Tab-separated table of C-alpha atoms and ligand atoms in Angstrom:
chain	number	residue	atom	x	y	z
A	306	UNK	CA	-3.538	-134.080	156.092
A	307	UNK	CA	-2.965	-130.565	154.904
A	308	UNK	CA	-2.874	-127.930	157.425
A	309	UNK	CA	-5.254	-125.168	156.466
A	310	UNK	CA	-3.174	-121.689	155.961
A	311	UNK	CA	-3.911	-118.395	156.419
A	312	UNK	CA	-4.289	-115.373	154.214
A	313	UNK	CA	-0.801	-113.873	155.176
A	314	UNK	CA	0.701	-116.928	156.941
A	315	UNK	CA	3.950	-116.594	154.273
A	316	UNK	CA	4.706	-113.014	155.318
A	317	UNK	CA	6.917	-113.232	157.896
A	318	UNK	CA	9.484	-116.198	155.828
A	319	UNK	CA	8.794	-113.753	152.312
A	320	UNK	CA	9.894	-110.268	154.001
A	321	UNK	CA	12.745	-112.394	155.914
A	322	UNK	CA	13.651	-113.273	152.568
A	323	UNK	CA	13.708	-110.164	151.291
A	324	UNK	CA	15.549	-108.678	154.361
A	325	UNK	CA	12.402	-106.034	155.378
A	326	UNK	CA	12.468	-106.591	159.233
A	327	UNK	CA	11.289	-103.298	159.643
A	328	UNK	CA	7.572	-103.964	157.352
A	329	UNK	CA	7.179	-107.500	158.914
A	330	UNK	CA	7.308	-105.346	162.849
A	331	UNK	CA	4.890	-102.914	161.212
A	332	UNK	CA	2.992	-105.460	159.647
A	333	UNK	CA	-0.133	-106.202	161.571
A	334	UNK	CA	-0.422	-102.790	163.557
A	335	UNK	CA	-0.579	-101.069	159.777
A	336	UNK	CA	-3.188	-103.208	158.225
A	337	UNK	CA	-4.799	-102.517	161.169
A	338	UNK	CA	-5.116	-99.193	160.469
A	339	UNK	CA	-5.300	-99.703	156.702
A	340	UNK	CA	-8.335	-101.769	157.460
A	341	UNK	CA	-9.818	-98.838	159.782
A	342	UNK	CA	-9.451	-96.152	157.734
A	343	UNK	CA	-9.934	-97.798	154.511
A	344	UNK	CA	-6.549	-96.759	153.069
A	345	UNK	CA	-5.749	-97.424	149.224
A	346	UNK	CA	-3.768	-100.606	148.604
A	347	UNK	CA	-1.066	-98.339	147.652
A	348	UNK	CA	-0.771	-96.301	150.174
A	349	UNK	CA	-0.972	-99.178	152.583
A	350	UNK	CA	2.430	-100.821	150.585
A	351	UNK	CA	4.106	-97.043	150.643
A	352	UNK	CA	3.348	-96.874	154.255
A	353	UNK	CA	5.329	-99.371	154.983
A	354	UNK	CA	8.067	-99.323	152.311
A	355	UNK	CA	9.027	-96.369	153.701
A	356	UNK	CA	9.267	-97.879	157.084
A	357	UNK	CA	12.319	-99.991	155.385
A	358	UNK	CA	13.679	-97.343	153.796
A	359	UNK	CA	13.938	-94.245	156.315
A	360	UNK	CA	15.153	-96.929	158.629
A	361	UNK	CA	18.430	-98.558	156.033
A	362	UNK	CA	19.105	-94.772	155.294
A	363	UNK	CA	19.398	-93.663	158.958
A	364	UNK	CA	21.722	-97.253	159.219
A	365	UNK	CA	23.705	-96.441	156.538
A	366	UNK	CA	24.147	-92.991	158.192
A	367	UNK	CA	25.370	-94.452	161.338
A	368	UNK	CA	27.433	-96.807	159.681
A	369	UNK	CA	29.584	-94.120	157.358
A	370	UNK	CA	29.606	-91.616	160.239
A	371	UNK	CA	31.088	-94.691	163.011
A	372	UNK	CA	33.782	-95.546	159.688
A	373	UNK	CA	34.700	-92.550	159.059
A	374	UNK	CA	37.085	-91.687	162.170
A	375	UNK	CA	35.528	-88.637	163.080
A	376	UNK	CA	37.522	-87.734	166.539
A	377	UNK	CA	34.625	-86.288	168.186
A	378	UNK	CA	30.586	-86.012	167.393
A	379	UNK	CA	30.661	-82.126	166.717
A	380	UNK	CA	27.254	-81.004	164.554
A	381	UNK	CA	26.215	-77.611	162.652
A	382	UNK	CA	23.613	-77.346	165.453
A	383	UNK	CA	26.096	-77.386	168.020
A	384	UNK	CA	27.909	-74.455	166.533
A	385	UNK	CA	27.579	-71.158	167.865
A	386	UNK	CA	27.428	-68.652	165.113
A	387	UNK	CA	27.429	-65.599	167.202
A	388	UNK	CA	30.783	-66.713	169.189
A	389	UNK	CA	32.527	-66.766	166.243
A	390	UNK	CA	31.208	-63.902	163.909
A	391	UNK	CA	34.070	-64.517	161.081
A	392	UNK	CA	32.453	-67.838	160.036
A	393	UNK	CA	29.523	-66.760	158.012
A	394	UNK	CA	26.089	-68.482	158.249
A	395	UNK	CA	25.200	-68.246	155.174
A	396	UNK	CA	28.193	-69.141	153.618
A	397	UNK	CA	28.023	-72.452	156.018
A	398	UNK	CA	24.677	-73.427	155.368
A	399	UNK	CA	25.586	-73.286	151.729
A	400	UNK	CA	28.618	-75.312	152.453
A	401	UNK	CA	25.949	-77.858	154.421
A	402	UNK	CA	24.046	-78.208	151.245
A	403	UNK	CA	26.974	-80.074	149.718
A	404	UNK	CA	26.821	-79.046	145.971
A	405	UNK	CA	30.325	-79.173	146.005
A	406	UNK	CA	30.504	-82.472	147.051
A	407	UNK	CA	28.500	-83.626	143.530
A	408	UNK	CA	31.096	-81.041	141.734
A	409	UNK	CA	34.329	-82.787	143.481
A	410	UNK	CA	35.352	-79.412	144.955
A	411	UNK	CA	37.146	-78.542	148.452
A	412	UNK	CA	37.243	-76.356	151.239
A	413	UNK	CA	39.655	-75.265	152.989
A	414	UNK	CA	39.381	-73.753	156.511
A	415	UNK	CA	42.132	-71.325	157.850
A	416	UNK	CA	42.770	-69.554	161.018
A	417	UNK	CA	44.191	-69.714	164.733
A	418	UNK	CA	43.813	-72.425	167.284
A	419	UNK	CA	40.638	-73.272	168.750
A	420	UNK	CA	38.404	-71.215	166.149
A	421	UNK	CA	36.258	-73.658	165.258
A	422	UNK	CA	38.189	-75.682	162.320
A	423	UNK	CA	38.084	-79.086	163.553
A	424	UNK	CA	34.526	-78.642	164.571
A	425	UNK	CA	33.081	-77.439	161.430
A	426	UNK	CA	35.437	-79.896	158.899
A	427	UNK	CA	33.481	-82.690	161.307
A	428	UNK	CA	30.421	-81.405	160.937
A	429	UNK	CA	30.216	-80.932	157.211
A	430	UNK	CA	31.721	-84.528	157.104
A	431	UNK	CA	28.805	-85.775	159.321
A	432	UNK	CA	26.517	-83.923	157.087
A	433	UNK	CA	28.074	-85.641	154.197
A	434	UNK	CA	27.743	-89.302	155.820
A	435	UNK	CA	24.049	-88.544	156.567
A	436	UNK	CA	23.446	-87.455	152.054
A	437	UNK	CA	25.154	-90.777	151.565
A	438	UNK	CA	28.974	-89.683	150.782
A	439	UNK	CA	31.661	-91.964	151.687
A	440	UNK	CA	33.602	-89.691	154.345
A	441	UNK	CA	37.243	-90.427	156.044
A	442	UNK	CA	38.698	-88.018	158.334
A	443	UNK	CA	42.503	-87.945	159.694
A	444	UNK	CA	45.075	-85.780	160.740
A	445	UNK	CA	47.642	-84.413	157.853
A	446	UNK	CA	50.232	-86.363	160.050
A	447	UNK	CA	47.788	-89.720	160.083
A	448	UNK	CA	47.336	-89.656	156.354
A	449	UNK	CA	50.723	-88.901	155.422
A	450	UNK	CA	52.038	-91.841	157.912
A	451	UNK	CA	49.233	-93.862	155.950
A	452	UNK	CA	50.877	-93.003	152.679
A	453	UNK	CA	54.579	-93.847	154.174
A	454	UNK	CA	52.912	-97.308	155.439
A	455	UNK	CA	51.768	-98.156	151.631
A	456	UNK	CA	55.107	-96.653	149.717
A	457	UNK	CA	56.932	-98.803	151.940
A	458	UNK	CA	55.241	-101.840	150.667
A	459	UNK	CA	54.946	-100.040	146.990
A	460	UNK	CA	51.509	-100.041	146.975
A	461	UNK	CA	51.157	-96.333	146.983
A	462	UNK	CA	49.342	-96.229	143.985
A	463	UNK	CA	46.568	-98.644	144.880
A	464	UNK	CA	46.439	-96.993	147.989
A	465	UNK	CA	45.805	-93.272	146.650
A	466	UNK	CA	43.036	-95.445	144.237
A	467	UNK	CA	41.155	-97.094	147.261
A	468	UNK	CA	41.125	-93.337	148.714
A	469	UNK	CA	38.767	-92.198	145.778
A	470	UNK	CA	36.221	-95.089	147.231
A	471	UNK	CA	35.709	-91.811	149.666
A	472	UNK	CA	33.866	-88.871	147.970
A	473	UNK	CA	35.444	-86.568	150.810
A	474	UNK	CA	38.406	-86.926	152.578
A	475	UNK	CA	39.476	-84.351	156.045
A	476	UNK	CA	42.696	-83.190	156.383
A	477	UNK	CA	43.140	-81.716	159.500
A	478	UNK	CA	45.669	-80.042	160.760
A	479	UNK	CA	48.327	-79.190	158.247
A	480	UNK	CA	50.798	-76.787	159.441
A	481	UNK	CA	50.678	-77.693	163.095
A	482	UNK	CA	54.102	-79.897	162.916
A	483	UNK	CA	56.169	-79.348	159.838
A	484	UNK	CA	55.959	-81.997	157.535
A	485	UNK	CA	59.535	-83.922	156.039
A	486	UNK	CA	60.354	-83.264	152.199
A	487	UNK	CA	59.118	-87.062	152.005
A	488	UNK	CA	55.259	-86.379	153.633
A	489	UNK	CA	54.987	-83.087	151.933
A	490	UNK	CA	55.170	-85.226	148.302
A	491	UNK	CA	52.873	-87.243	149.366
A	492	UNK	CA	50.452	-84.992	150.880
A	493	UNK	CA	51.023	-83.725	147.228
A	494	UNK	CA	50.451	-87.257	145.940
A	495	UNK	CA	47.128	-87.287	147.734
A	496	UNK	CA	46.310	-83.426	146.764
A	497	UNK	CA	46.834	-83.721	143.458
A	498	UNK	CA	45.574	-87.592	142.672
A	499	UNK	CA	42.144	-86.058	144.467
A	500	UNK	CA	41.918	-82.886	142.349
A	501	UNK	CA	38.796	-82.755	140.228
A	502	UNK	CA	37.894	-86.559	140.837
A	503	UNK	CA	37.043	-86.119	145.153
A	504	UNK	CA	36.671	-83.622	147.472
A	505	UNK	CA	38.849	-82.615	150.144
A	506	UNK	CA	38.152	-80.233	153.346
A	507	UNK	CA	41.627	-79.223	154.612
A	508	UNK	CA	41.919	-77.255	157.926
A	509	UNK	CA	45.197	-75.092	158.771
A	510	UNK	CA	46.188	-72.665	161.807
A	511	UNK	CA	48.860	-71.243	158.915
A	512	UNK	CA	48.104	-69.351	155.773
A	513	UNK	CA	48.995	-69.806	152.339
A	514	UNK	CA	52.342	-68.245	152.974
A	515	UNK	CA	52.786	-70.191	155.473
A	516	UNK	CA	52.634	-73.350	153.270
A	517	UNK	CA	55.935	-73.632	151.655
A	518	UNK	CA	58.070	-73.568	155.300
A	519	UNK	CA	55.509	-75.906	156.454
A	520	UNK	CA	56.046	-78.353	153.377
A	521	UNK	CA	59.890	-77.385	153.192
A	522	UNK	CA	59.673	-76.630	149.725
A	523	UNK	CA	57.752	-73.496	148.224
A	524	UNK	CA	57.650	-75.498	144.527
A	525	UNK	CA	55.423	-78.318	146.135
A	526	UNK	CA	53.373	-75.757	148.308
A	527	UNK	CA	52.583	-73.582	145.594
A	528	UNK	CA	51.769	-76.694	143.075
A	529	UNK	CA	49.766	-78.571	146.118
A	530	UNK	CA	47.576	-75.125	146.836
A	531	UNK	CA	47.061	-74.114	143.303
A	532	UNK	CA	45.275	-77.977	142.931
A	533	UNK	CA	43.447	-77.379	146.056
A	534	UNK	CA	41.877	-74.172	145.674
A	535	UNK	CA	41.202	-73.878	141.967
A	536	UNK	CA	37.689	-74.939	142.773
A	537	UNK	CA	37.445	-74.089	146.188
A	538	UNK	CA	35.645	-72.374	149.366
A	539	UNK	CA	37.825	-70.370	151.512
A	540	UNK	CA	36.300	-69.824	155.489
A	541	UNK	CA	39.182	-68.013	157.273
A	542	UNK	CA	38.054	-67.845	160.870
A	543	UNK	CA	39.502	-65.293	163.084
A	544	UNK	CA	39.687	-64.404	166.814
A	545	UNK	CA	40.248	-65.757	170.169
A	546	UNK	CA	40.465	-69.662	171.248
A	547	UNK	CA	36.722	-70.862	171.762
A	548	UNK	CA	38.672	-73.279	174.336
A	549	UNK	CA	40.148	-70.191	176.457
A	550	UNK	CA	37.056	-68.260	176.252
A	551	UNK	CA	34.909	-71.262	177.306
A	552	UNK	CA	37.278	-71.549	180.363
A	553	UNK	CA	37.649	-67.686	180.560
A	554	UNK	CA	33.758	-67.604	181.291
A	555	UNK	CA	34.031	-70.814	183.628
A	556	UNK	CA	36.009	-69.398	185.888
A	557	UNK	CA	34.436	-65.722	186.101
A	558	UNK	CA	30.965	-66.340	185.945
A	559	UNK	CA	31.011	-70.130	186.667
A	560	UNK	CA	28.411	-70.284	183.821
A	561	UNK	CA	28.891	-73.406	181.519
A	562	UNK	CA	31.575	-76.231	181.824
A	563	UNK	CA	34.254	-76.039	179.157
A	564	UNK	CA	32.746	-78.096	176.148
A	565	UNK	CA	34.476	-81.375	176.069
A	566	UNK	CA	37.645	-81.111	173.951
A	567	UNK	CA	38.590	-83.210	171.223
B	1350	LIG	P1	40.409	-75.680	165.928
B	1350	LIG	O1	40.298	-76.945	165.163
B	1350	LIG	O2	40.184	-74.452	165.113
B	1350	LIG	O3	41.665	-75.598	166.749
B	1350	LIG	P2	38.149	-76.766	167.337
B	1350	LIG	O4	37.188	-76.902	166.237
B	1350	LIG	O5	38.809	-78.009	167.815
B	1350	LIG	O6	39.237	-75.659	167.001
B	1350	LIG	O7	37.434	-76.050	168.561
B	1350	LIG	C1	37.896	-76.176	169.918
B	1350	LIG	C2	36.741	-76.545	170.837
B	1350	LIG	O8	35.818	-75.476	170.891
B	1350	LIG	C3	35.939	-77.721	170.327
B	1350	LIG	O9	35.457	-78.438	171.434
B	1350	LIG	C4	34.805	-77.084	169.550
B	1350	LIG	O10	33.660	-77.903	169.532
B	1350	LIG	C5	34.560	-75.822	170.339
B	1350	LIG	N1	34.153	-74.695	169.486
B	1350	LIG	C6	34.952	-73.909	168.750
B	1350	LIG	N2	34.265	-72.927	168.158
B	1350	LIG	C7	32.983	-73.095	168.539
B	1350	LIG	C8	31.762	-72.386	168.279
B	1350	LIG	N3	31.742	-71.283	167.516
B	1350	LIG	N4	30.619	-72.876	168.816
B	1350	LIG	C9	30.644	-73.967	169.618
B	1350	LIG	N5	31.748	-74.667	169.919
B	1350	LIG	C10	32.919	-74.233	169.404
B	1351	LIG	MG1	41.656	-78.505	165.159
């Protein structure tokens, strides 16, 4: 004896099949209201495909942005503009826009401690993880002792090639411990195998001129910066230590905690 089937008994083993968890939950409730308000059958099937989709994209968010070592969840919106005047909207919000991503461009952000590099080289990396990009963040010191780690098994090469799986790459932090003739070629190595093929955002409490007593050799600073800012944005942020002024108004005012820090 055959049991008699339903229109729509399959559904549930066909969207398992097709891995759409999110149309078979919507299923019933949308043809629900399909059925009420007499929707088109193809807005009834776009309804729902979108379901899927918005939901993989925001997972595939979540998933690059938990990869990509981010030290702290720091966002545009989070940012405050007016507390640090030298970092231009405008210029930001282009920068958020991430055309120079697509054009394998960098930007490099330069000024004091506590100005807001970190924060903003996170959140245009979090902004890139949400468009799709592949993003990996580290310290100069982590991705130079990276580097060391593969020479020393002589798989440098394949190691700078597995770094162009990541359409931007953070380098924070050059210049805040001087780097060993060794790490500086190899921040090189990294600089220059990345230069017109991936983007880099590279944050520094030093200038330029700073660069070749950092590096301990002005031939490999001046060949490292002339790769990284031919096609580049500058953002040189200026003033006082968002950290001391946070804690500067904490303990006059008692207004708001110190954010937390990195
Ligand atoms: P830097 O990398 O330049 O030393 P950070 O980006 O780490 O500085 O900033 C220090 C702390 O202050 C972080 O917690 C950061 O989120 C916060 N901060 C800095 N500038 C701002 C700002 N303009 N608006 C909001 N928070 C800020
Ligand atoms: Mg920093």
């Amino acid at each position: 004896m055959t049991a008699k089937t339903k229109v729509g008994d399959r559904l549930p083993y066909l969207l398992s099949s097709l891995k759409a968890p999110r149309i078979a939950e919507r299923l019933a409730e949308t043809a629900e209201r399909a059925r009420e308000e007499k929707w088109a059958y193809e807005q009834f099937l776009e309804v729902l495909c979108e379901a899927e989709v918005f939901a993989r994209e925001a997972s595939g968010a979540r998933t690059r942005t938990r990869s990509a070592g981010f030290p702290a969840h720091k966002t545009l919106d989070d940012f405050d503009f007016s507390a640090q005047p030298s970092a231009e909207r405008p210029l930001v919000m282009h920068l958020a826009q991430l055309s120079w991503i697509e054009e394998h461009a960098n930007v490099c952000l330069i000024g004091p401690p506590g100005t807001g590099k970190t924060h903003l080289s996170i959140a245009l990396g979090i902004k890139a993880c949400h468009a799709g990009y592949r993003v990996a963040f580290g310290t100069a010191q982590q991705w130079v002792s990276r580097l060391e780690e593969a020479q020393e098994r002589n798989t440098l090469d394949q190691e700078l090639k597995r770094l162009e799986r990541y359409q931007l790459l953070i380098v924070d932090e050059v210049g805040y411990l001087p780097l060993e003739r060794q790490a500086a070629n190899l921040l090189f190595a990294l600089v220059s195998r990345r230069y017109e093929r991936g983007s880099i955002v590279i944050t520094s409490n030093r200038g330029f001129e700073a660069w070749g007593e950092i590096l301990g050799d002005a031939m490999v600073a001046a060949a490292l910066i002339d790769r990284l800012v031919h096609h580049a944005t500058m953002v040189t942020l200026k003033g006082k230590s968002y950290r001391l002024r946070e804690r500067g108004t904490a303990t006059t005012s008692n207004a708001r905690p110190a954010p937390l820090e990195n």
